[in-house]
Short mmCIF file of C-alpha atoms in Angstrom, two decimals:
data_model
loop_
_atom_site.label_atom_id
_atom_site.label_comp_id
_atom_site.label_asym_id
_atom_site.label_seq_id
_atom_site.Cartn_x
_atom_site.Cartn_y
_atom_site.Cartn_z
CA MET M 1 52.42 131.45 41.79
CA ASN M 2 49.09 129.69 41.61
CA LYS M 3 48.58 126.71 39.43
CA LEU M 4 45.45 124.90 38.68
CA VAL M 5 44.86 121.64 36.63
CA TYR M 6 41.48 120.07 36.35
CA SER M 7 39.45 117.55 34.25
CA VAL M 8 36.11 116.13 34.30
CA PHE M 9 35.32 112.89 32.74
CA GLY M 10 31.73 111.71 33.37
CA HIS M 11 31.14 111.74 37.10
CA MET M 12 34.82 111.57 38.01
CA LEU M 13 37.06 114.71 38.89
CA SER M 14 40.75 115.19 39.30
CA MET M 15 42.23 118.47 40.29
CA SER M 16 45.40 120.04 41.89
CA TYR M 17 46.74 123.48 42.69
CA GLN M 18 49.58 124.95 44.48
CA LEU M 19 49.71 128.30 46.70
CA LYS M 20 52.34 130.18 48.05
CA ILE M 21 51.94 131.41 51.50
CA GLY M 22 55.05 133.22 53.06
CA ALA M 23 58.00 130.73 53.14
CA SER M 24 55.56 127.90 53.00
CA SER M 25 53.83 126.26 50.20
CA ILE M 26 50.51 124.33 50.37
CA ASP M 27 49.69 121.55 47.66
CA SER M 28 46.02 120.36 47.31
CA HIS M 29 44.18 118.26 45.26
CA VAL M 30 40.80 116.35 45.43
CA LEU M 31 41.45 112.64 44.93
CA ARG M 32 39.80 109.48 44.17
CA VAL M 33 40.40 106.43 46.37
CA GLY M 34 40.31 102.98 45.49
CA SER M 35 38.86 101.46 42.26
CA ARG M 36 35.23 102.44 42.69
CA SER M 37 33.56 105.35 41.18
CA ARG M 38 32.23 107.92 43.43
CA SER M 39 29.59 110.66 43.03
CA ILE M 40 30.68 114.28 43.15
CA MET M 41 29.32 116.07 46.33
CA PRO M 42 26.77 118.87 46.26
CA ALA M 43 29.63 121.45 46.41
CA PHE M 44 30.25 120.38 42.72
CA ARG M 45 26.75 121.51 41.92
CA ILE M 46 27.23 124.59 43.61
CA ILE M 47 30.25 125.37 41.43
CA ASN M 48 28.50 124.65 38.34
CA ARG M 49 25.56 126.97 39.19
CA ILE M 50 28.13 129.80 40.12
CA CYS M 51 30.48 129.38 36.95
CA MET M 52 27.12 129.79 34.88
CA LEU M 53 25.96 132.91 36.73
CA LEU M 54 29.33 134.66 37.26
CA ALA M 55 31.97 132.96 35.03
CA VAL M 56 34.43 132.57 38.16
CA CYS M 57 34.86 128.98 37.98
CA MET M 58 38.62 129.16 37.73
CA PHE M 59 38.89 130.99 41.05
CA LEU M 60 36.29 129.12 43.04
CA ALA M 61 36.89 125.66 41.90
CA PRO M 62 40.11 124.74 43.98
CA ALA M 63 38.44 125.95 47.30
CA THR M 64 35.19 124.33 46.96
CA LEU M 65 35.15 121.25 44.77
CA ARG M 66 34.97 117.99 46.74
CA ALA M 67 34.94 114.43 45.75
CA GLN M 68 33.26 111.93 47.88
CA SER M 69 36.35 110.21 48.70
CA GLY M 70 37.66 113.18 50.48
CA GLY M 71 40.28 115.88 49.58
CA LEU M 72 43.96 116.09 50.31
CA LEU M 73 45.77 119.27 51.53
CA LYS M 74 49.30 119.39 52.21
CA ILE M 75 51.04 122.17 54.42
CA ASN M 76 54.98 122.12 54.20
CA LEU M 77 56.60 123.01 57.31
CA ASN M 78 60.60 123.72 58.00
CA ASP M 79 60.86 120.70 60.41
CA THR M 80 59.92 117.25 61.10
CA PRO M 81 56.50 116.80 62.65
CA VAL M 82 55.93 114.19 65.10
CA ALA M 83 52.69 114.71 66.83
CA LEU M 84 49.79 117.16 66.65
CA ALA M 85 46.67 118.39 68.51
CA ALA M 86 43.45 120.08 67.48
CA VAL M 87 42.82 123.41 68.96
CA GLY M 88 40.43 126.33 68.77
CA LEU M 89 37.65 124.80 66.61
CA ASP M 90 34.84 127.16 67.78
CA GLY M 91 36.74 130.48 67.30
CA ALA M 92 37.38 132.05 64.15
CA ASP M 93 40.41 133.76 65.57
CA ASP M 94 42.00 130.63 67.41
CA TRP M 95 44.55 128.19 66.06
CA ASN M 96 42.95 124.94 64.77
CA LEU M 97 46.07 122.72 64.77
CA ALA M 98 49.13 122.46 66.88
CA VAL M 99 51.90 120.63 65.77
CA ALA M 100 54.92 119.32 67.59
CA ASN M 101 58.11 118.95 65.54
CA LEU M 102 61.34 117.34 66.49
CA GLY M 103 62.70 120.60 67.44
CA SER M 104 60.18 123.23 67.08
CA ILE M 105 56.30 124.08 67.23
CA SER M 106 54.06 124.93 64.30
CA LEU M 107 50.57 126.53 64.88
CA LEU M 108 48.27 126.39 61.67
CA ARG M 109 45.17 128.27 61.02
CA VAL M 110 43.02 127.22 58.13
CA GLY M 111 40.41 129.59 57.27
CA ILE M 112 38.81 131.91 54.61
CA GLY M 113 41.89 133.90 54.18
CA GLY M 114 44.15 131.05 53.48
CA VAL M 115 46.58 129.21 55.84
CA LYS M 116 48.45 130.86 58.57
CA ILE M 117 51.72 129.42 59.98
CA SER M 118 53.30 130.45 63.44
CA SER M 119 56.10 128.92 65.21
CA PRO M 120 56.23 130.18 68.79
CA ALA M 121 59.34 130.30 70.72
CA LEU M 122 60.30 127.28 73.20
CA PRO M 123 61.65 127.75 76.71
CA SER M 124 65.30 127.24 77.04
CA LEU M 125 66.17 123.63 76.49
CA THR M 126 69.41 121.71 76.12
CA PRO M 127 70.67 121.50 72.54
CA GLY M 128 70.03 118.05 70.90
CA PHE M 129 66.59 117.84 72.41
CA PHE M 130 63.48 116.21 70.51
CA LEU M 131 59.71 116.57 71.16
CA ARG M 132 57.33 113.53 71.33
CA SER M 133 53.81 114.53 71.99
CA ILE M 134 51.59 117.74 72.61
CA VAL M 135 48.26 118.37 74.09
CA THR M 136 46.23 121.57 74.59
CA GLY M 137 44.09 123.05 77.30
CA ASP M 138 43.25 126.26 79.18
CA PHE M 139 45.96 125.58 81.92
CA ASP M 140 46.07 128.97 83.55
CA GLY M 141 42.10 129.69 83.66
CA ARG M 142 42.15 132.67 81.18
CA GLY M 143 40.04 131.15 78.44
CA GLY M 144 42.82 130.81 75.97
CA GLN M 145 44.65 128.10 74.30
CA ASP M 146 47.70 126.71 76.07
CA LEU M 147 50.11 123.91 75.01
CA ALA M 148 51.84 121.04 76.77
CA LEU M 149 54.46 119.04 75.51
CA VAL M 150 56.91 116.17 76.45
CA GLY M 151 60.04 114.77 74.68
CA ASP M 152 63.40 112.99 75.57
CA VAL M 153 65.29 113.70 78.68
CA LEU M 154 66.69 117.00 77.22
CA ALA M 155 63.14 118.21 76.53
CA GLY M 156 61.35 116.85 79.49
CA ALA M 157 58.04 118.54 79.98
CA PHE M 158 56.71 121.97 79.70
CA VAL M 159 53.83 123.97 79.02
CA LEU M 160 53.24 127.14 77.09
CA LEU M 161 50.80 129.78 78.18
CA GLY M 162 48.91 131.55 75.23
CA ASN M 163 48.50 135.17 75.16
CA SER M 164 46.27 137.59 73.68
CA ASN M 165 48.69 138.80 70.98
CA GLU M 166 49.47 135.15 69.78
CA THR M 167 52.47 134.94 71.55
CA PHE M 168 53.37 132.22 74.35
CA SER M 169 55.13 132.39 77.81
CA THR M 170 56.44 129.45 79.63
CA GLY M 171 54.35 128.31 82.67
CA PHE M 172 55.81 125.19 83.67
CA GLN M 173 59.12 123.36 82.83
CA SER M 174 60.47 120.34 84.28
CA PRO M 175 64.23 120.46 85.28
CA THR M 176 66.61 119.18 82.65
CA GLY M 177 67.26 115.44 82.73
CA THR M 178 64.43 114.53 85.22
CA LEU M 179 61.78 113.02 82.68
CA LEU M 180 61.74 110.93 79.58
CA GLY M 181 58.21 111.36 78.01
CA PHE M 182 56.45 109.22 75.20
CA SER M 183 52.95 110.93 75.41
CA ILE M 184 50.87 113.42 77.22
CA VAL M 185 47.30 113.78 78.10
CA THR M 186 45.14 116.16 79.98
CA ALA M 187 42.10 115.80 82.25
CA ASP M 188 40.89 116.77 85.66
CA PHE M 189 42.47 113.96 87.79
CA ASN M 190 41.84 115.08 91.40
CA GLY M 191 38.42 116.84 90.89
CA ASP M 192 39.06 120.33 91.75
CA GLY M 193 37.78 121.77 88.25
CA ILE M 194 41.41 122.29 87.13
CA PRO M 195 43.15 120.56 84.30
CA ASP M 196 45.98 118.31 85.01
CA LEU M 197 48.66 116.37 83.13
CA ALA M 198 49.58 112.71 82.93
CA ILE M 199 52.79 111.61 81.29
CA ALA M 200 53.61 107.94 80.27
CA GLY M 201 57.41 107.26 79.98
CA ALA M 202 60.08 106.92 82.45
CA ASN M 203 60.65 109.80 85.15
CA PHE M 204 61.55 111.18 88.49
CA GLN M 205 61.25 108.31 91.21
CA SER M 206 61.43 109.06 95.02
CA SER M 207 59.18 108.89 97.84
CA ASN M 208 57.97 112.29 97.76
CA HIS M 209 57.57 112.47 94.05
CA ASP M 210 60.06 115.28 93.70
CA PHE M 211 62.30 115.73 90.47
CA LYS M 212 65.15 113.33 90.43
CA PRO M 213 67.77 113.11 87.45
CA CYS M 214 67.61 110.07 84.94
CA ASP M 215 69.18 109.46 81.58
CA GLU M 216 68.34 107.17 78.71
CA ALA M 217 71.71 105.18 78.93
CA GLY M 218 70.80 103.73 82.24
CA ALA M 219 73.42 105.65 84.40
CA ALA M 220 70.74 106.92 86.54
CA PRO M 221 67.70 104.64 85.65
CA CYS M 222 64.47 106.24 84.60
CA TRP M 223 61.66 103.83 85.95
CA PRO M 224 58.84 103.26 83.66
CA SER M 225 55.60 104.49 85.02
CA VAL M 226 52.66 107.31 84.49
CA GLN M 227 53.51 110.58 86.25
CA VAL M 228 50.54 112.97 87.03
CA LEU M 229 51.22 116.71 87.30
CA LEU M 230 48.48 118.42 89.31
CA GLY M 231 47.54 121.81 87.82
CA THR M 232 47.35 124.96 90.05
CA GLY M 233 45.08 126.91 87.60
CA THR M 234 47.71 129.54 87.03
CA GLY M 235 49.94 127.62 84.47
CA SER M 236 52.11 125.89 86.75
CA PHE M 237 51.95 122.11 87.80
CA ASN M 238 53.09 120.31 90.96
CA ALA M 239 54.36 116.89 90.91
CA GLY M 240 51.70 114.36 91.85
CA SER M 241 51.59 110.65 91.93
CA THR M 242 53.66 107.94 90.12
CA THR M 243 51.81 104.93 88.96
CA ALA M 244 52.99 101.68 87.84
CA ILE M 245 51.40 99.63 84.98
CA SER M 246 52.15 96.24 86.45
CA SER M 247 52.71 94.51 90.05
CA GLN M 248 56.25 94.27 89.39
CA LEU M 249 56.61 97.75 88.45
CA SER M 250 54.61 98.74 91.65
CA SER M 251 57.62 97.43 93.63
CA ILE M 252 59.78 99.83 91.87
CA VAL M 253 57.46 102.83 92.75
CA ALA M 254 57.71 101.70 96.23
CA GLY M 255 61.35 101.67 96.19
CA THR M 256 61.95 97.92 96.78
CA ALA M 257 63.28 97.24 93.27
CA THR M 258 66.53 98.25 91.82
CA VAL M 259 66.33 97.19 88.00
CA PRO M 260 63.61 98.12 85.66
CA PRO M 261 61.60 95.14 84.40
CA ALA M 262 62.09 94.68 80.59
CA ASN M 263 58.42 94.00 79.72
CA ASP M 264 56.67 97.11 80.97
CA LEU M 265 56.97 100.37 79.28
CA PRO M 266 53.78 102.76 79.32
CA TYR M 267 53.76 104.39 76.09
CA ALA M 268 50.49 105.81 74.60
CA MET M 269 47.41 106.92 76.84
CA VAL M 270 43.93 107.86 76.71
CA ALA M 271 41.93 109.34 79.41
CA GLY M 272 38.16 108.61 80.41
CA ASP M 273 35.60 107.47 82.89
CA PHE M 274 35.89 103.69 82.15
CA ASN M 275 34.23 102.21 85.18
CA GLY M 276 31.22 104.92 85.54
CA ASP M 277 32.35 106.42 88.94
CA GLY M 278 32.52 109.94 87.68
CA LYS M 279 36.44 110.01 88.12
CA MET M 280 38.89 110.04 85.39
CA ASP M 281 40.74 106.87 84.44
CA LEU M 282 43.58 106.12 82.22
CA ALA M 283 44.13 103.41 79.36
CA VAL M 284 47.90 103.07 78.59
CA THR M 285 49.53 100.97 75.93
CA ASN M 286 52.39 98.57 76.93
CA PRO M 287 54.08 97.76 73.51
CA THR M 288 56.83 95.50 74.96
CA ALA M 289 54.19 93.17 76.66
CA ASN M 290 51.43 93.69 73.66
CA THR M 291 48.79 94.70 76.19
CA ILE M 292 46.78 97.81 77.41
CA VAL M 293 46.42 98.56 80.93
CA ILE M 294 43.43 100.37 82.81
CA LEU M 295 44.50 102.56 85.65
CA LEU M 296 41.51 103.41 87.60
CA GLY M 297 41.29 106.95 89.00
CA GLU M 298 40.68 107.52 92.93
CA GLY M 299 39.52 111.03 92.35
CA ASP M 300 42.52 112.46 94.17
CA GLY M 301 45.14 112.34 91.26
CA THR M 302 46.17 108.82 92.13
CA PHE M 303 45.39 105.48 90.29
CA THR M 304 45.11 101.75 91.33
CA LEU M 305 46.03 98.96 88.74
CA GLY M 306 43.09 97.69 86.96
CA ASP M 307 42.50 95.33 84.03
CA THR M 308 45.20 94.29 81.65
CA VAL M 309 44.18 93.36 78.22
CA PRO M 310 45.95 91.54 75.31
CA VAL M 311 45.95 93.49 71.97
CA GLY M 312 48.15 93.19 68.80
CA SER M 313 52.03 93.18 68.33
CA ASN M 314 53.59 96.59 69.57
CA PRO M 315 50.47 98.79 70.37
CA LEU M 316 51.70 102.33 69.70
CA SER M 317 48.46 104.34 69.69
CA ILE M 318 45.04 104.26 71.55
CA VAL M 319 41.87 106.33 71.46
CA ALA M 320 38.57 106.01 73.29
CA GLY M 321 34.81 106.70 72.18
CA ASP M 322 31.38 105.35 72.39
CA PHE M 323 31.49 103.06 69.28
CA ARG M 324 27.89 101.56 70.10
CA HIS M 325 25.75 104.68 71.26
CA CYS M 326 25.31 102.87 74.56
CA GLY M 327 26.91 105.43 76.93
CA THR M 328 29.90 103.53 77.86
CA LEU M 329 33.37 104.01 76.31
CA ASP M 330 35.25 101.70 74.12
CA LEU M 331 38.97 101.50 73.12
CA ALA M 332 40.69 101.34 69.77
CA VAL M 333 44.57 100.43 69.58
CA ALA M 334 46.84 100.56 66.47
CA ASN M 335 49.33 97.69 66.62
CA THR M 336 52.40 98.54 64.48
CA LEU M 337 53.93 95.37 64.00
CA ASP M 338 51.18 93.30 62.86
CA ASN M 339 49.40 96.15 60.96
CA THR M 340 45.92 95.70 62.76
CA VAL M 341 43.67 97.68 64.97
CA THR M 342 42.03 96.03 68.19
CA VAL M 343 38.72 97.12 69.08
CA LEU M 344 37.76 96.85 72.78
CA LEU M 345 34.32 97.13 73.93
CA GLY M 346 33.87 98.48 77.66
CA ASP M 347 31.19 97.15 79.82
CA GLY M 348 30.97 100.42 82.02
CA LYS M 349 32.86 98.91 84.93
CA GLY M 350 36.55 99.23 83.79
CA ASN M 351 36.54 95.85 81.82
CA PHE M 352 37.17 95.39 78.10
CA THR M 353 36.78 92.75 75.74
CA PRO M 354 37.52 92.51 71.85
CA SER M 355 34.57 93.52 69.54
CA GLY M 356 33.39 90.91 66.88
CA ASN M 357 35.46 91.64 64.30
CA SER M 358 38.74 92.54 66.08
CA ALA M 359 41.50 92.95 64.87
CA LEU M 360 41.07 94.87 61.84
CA ARG M 361 43.85 94.79 59.13
CA VAL M 362 44.97 98.30 58.22
CA GLY M 363 47.88 99.71 56.10
CA SER M 364 51.59 99.01 56.64
CA VAL M 365 53.06 99.95 59.97
CA PRO M 366 50.32 101.96 61.69
CA GLN M 367 51.83 104.57 63.84
CA SER M 368 48.66 106.29 65.32
CA ILE M 369 45.01 106.09 65.41
CA ALA M 370 42.32 108.60 65.68
CA ILE M 371 38.42 109.07 65.91
CA VAL M 372 36.50 111.11 63.35
CA ASP M 373 32.95 110.91 61.93
CA PHE M 374 34.25 111.31 58.61
CA TYR M 375 31.05 110.27 56.78
CA GLY M 376 28.90 112.63 58.79
CA ASP M 377 26.34 109.74 59.85
CA GLY M 378 26.74 109.83 63.57
CA ASN M 379 28.80 106.70 63.96
CA LEU M 380 32.50 107.08 65.06
CA ASP M 381 34.86 106.07 62.42
CA LEU M 382 38.56 105.20 62.97
CA ALA M 383 41.61 106.22 60.99
CA THR M 384 45.36 104.96 61.25
CA ALA M 385 48.48 106.82 60.17
CA ASN M 386 50.43 103.97 58.38
CA TYR M 387 54.16 104.68 58.11
CA ALA M 388 54.84 102.09 55.34
CA ASP M 389 58.27 102.64 54.08
CA GLY M 390 58.59 106.11 54.74
CA VAL M 391 57.63 107.08 51.19
CA HIS M 392 54.63 105.64 50.30
CA GLY M 393 52.36 106.40 53.51
CA THR M 394 48.65 105.98 53.71
CA VAL M 395 45.87 106.55 55.92
CA SER M 396 43.35 103.71 56.40
CA ILE M 397 39.74 104.70 56.94
CA LEU M 398 37.53 102.20 59.12
CA ARG M 399 34.02 102.96 58.95
CA GLY M 400 31.74 102.57 62.11
CA GLN M 401 29.01 100.55 62.00
CA GLY M 402 27.37 101.98 64.93
CA ASP M 403 27.48 98.56 67.00
CA GLY M 404 31.27 98.44 67.76
CA THR M 405 32.16 96.88 64.58
CA PHE M 406 34.19 98.57 61.63
CA ARG M 407 34.60 98.12 57.99
CA ARG M 408 37.79 98.84 56.17
CA GLU M 409 36.40 101.55 53.65
CA SER M 410 39.76 102.99 51.95
CA ASP M 411 43.15 103.73 52.05
CA ILE M 412 44.22 107.31 51.18
CA PRO M 413 47.79 107.83 49.97
CA VAL M 414 49.39 110.80 52.06
CA GLY M 415 52.95 109.78 51.40
CA GLY M 416 56.14 110.96 53.39
CA GLY M 417 55.90 108.88 56.52
CA PRO M 418 52.74 109.70 58.38
CA VAL M 419 53.54 109.21 62.23
CA ALA M 420 50.39 110.93 63.84
CA LEU M 421 46.88 111.96 63.14
CA VAL M 422 43.95 113.62 64.57
CA GLY M 423 40.54 114.42 64.00
CA GLY M 424 38.64 117.73 63.87
CA ASN M 425 37.45 120.52 61.37
CA PHE M 426 40.42 121.67 59.53
CA GLY M 427 38.73 122.64 56.04
CA GLY M 428 38.08 126.12 56.92
CA LEU M 429 39.19 127.40 53.88
CA LEU M 430 37.18 124.96 51.89
CA ASP M 431 34.17 124.58 54.31
CA GLY M 432 33.74 128.37 54.74
CA LEU M 433 33.40 128.95 50.97
CA ASP M 434 30.80 125.95 50.79
CA ASP M 435 28.86 127.40 53.68
CA LEU M 436 28.97 131.14 52.06
CA LEU M 437 27.75 129.67 48.66
CA ASP M 438 25.06 127.61 50.53
CA GLY M 439 23.61 130.65 51.94
CA LEU M 440 23.72 132.50 48.74
CA LEU M 441 22.04 129.79 46.74
CA GLY M 442 19.56 128.82 49.50
CA GLY M 443 19.15 125.25 51.14
CA LEU M 444 22.03 123.24 49.39
CA GLN M 445 23.56 121.12 52.09
CA PRO M 446 27.22 122.17 52.72
CA ASP M 447 29.79 119.45 53.68
CA VAL M 448 29.18 117.96 57.02
CA GLY M 449 31.84 115.50 57.31
CA HIS M 450 34.82 115.74 59.67
CA ASP M 451 38.44 116.08 58.73
CA LEU M 452 41.81 114.44 59.57
CA ALA M 453 45.00 116.01 60.01
CA ILE M 454 48.08 113.88 59.56
CA ALA M 455 51.91 114.58 60.81
CA ASN M 456 54.11 113.61 57.82
CA HIS M 457 57.70 112.67 58.73
CA ALA M 458 58.86 113.94 55.52
CA GLY M 459 58.30 117.64 56.62
CA TYR M 460 54.56 118.51 56.29
CA VAL M 461 51.11 118.29 57.49
CA SER M 462 48.42 116.52 55.46
CA ILE M 463 44.65 117.49 55.87
CA VAL M 464 42.29 115.14 54.57
CA LEU M 465 38.83 116.55 54.27
CA GLY M 466 35.79 114.62 55.39
CA ILE M 467 32.89 113.48 53.09
#
């Protein structure tokens, strides 16, 4: 049953509606953020014209109205989301959001026809497993969207290969009990043109990098390290290098230490060419030491220990982007325990220093950080998912100034314990109708902002529409 409530007072708009789609419901509203008045976007003028001509305001308003502060779409799931990734943004028939839940995967497609939710089957996993991180890529060379995930030692790491009929088959799976993963990224680490994987966590330690059992209780210790899995181009992966994030951990990898150090734990990662040599590097957060560590790629799937940079308290998420339009990559880190974001400016040689206004205050308990051009001005912005008390969660928007500095612009209530977020174009249902109306009416500028998708621990995904 559809429900629409809306009111217009001067230049302010408040609206909400609910759609039932299969077993899931979608709650959506356009909201006002902060105490300042905001002007209505051109889509509001489009609706006024259409209403006058066709008298279909009640049907089109929920799908096209936009406030400058952004709209919020909620998609209820049947599990607890923990991580997500943007996929298939350029294809009308592709999924545009992949969600890792504690015990399942949800694929979401937002388009003109509504929201479609699919839950692909997982490989055979030991009961009691939970997932932690997800990435997407073409791992079998067939041009489709494949998924790679990591989780606790019962889940390990596995790859699901997308088929043409929207089903998935298992391409790779680590043996049970050999891998504890906190995060996973994909890039070509050995220069063969085939996507590889890197996993931050604790994993199989041996001289020939094969799979060895480990557990979180310490009976068979999982050594903290970054493990590379080298892609074959067919959807399978071979165990590659194991890299420490400190000199102390290097002795462990070499087999000369027996007790894992207490102050080194690779947690979140981002890949990029940080020293300009054309080889993929990694930036890794170390929350136990309140630092980030740069691992410089050798171009053959191995890494050497680079710069270690202090950040805020308990860094749990990291992103990379060119914040200054200068052609070099910078970093931004979400620090969970002091509610800040540290912005680090790269020199193109693998070194990083804090920006002029770092560290930036954000909402309470930021769990994740993402890059998005939220305002459509060409400057990269930052957004953090702030868990707060698990009920009154928010997303903080930090507007990029184009010079490596940021300004906290607004905090958007999303509720329900937001734990992860990603930038992309997720407003297909809304943006598509805007573009259609733009073509019909001629020359009106459609919404050009980018959007955010948020994983809410309360059991749903929130989508904040860009300005």
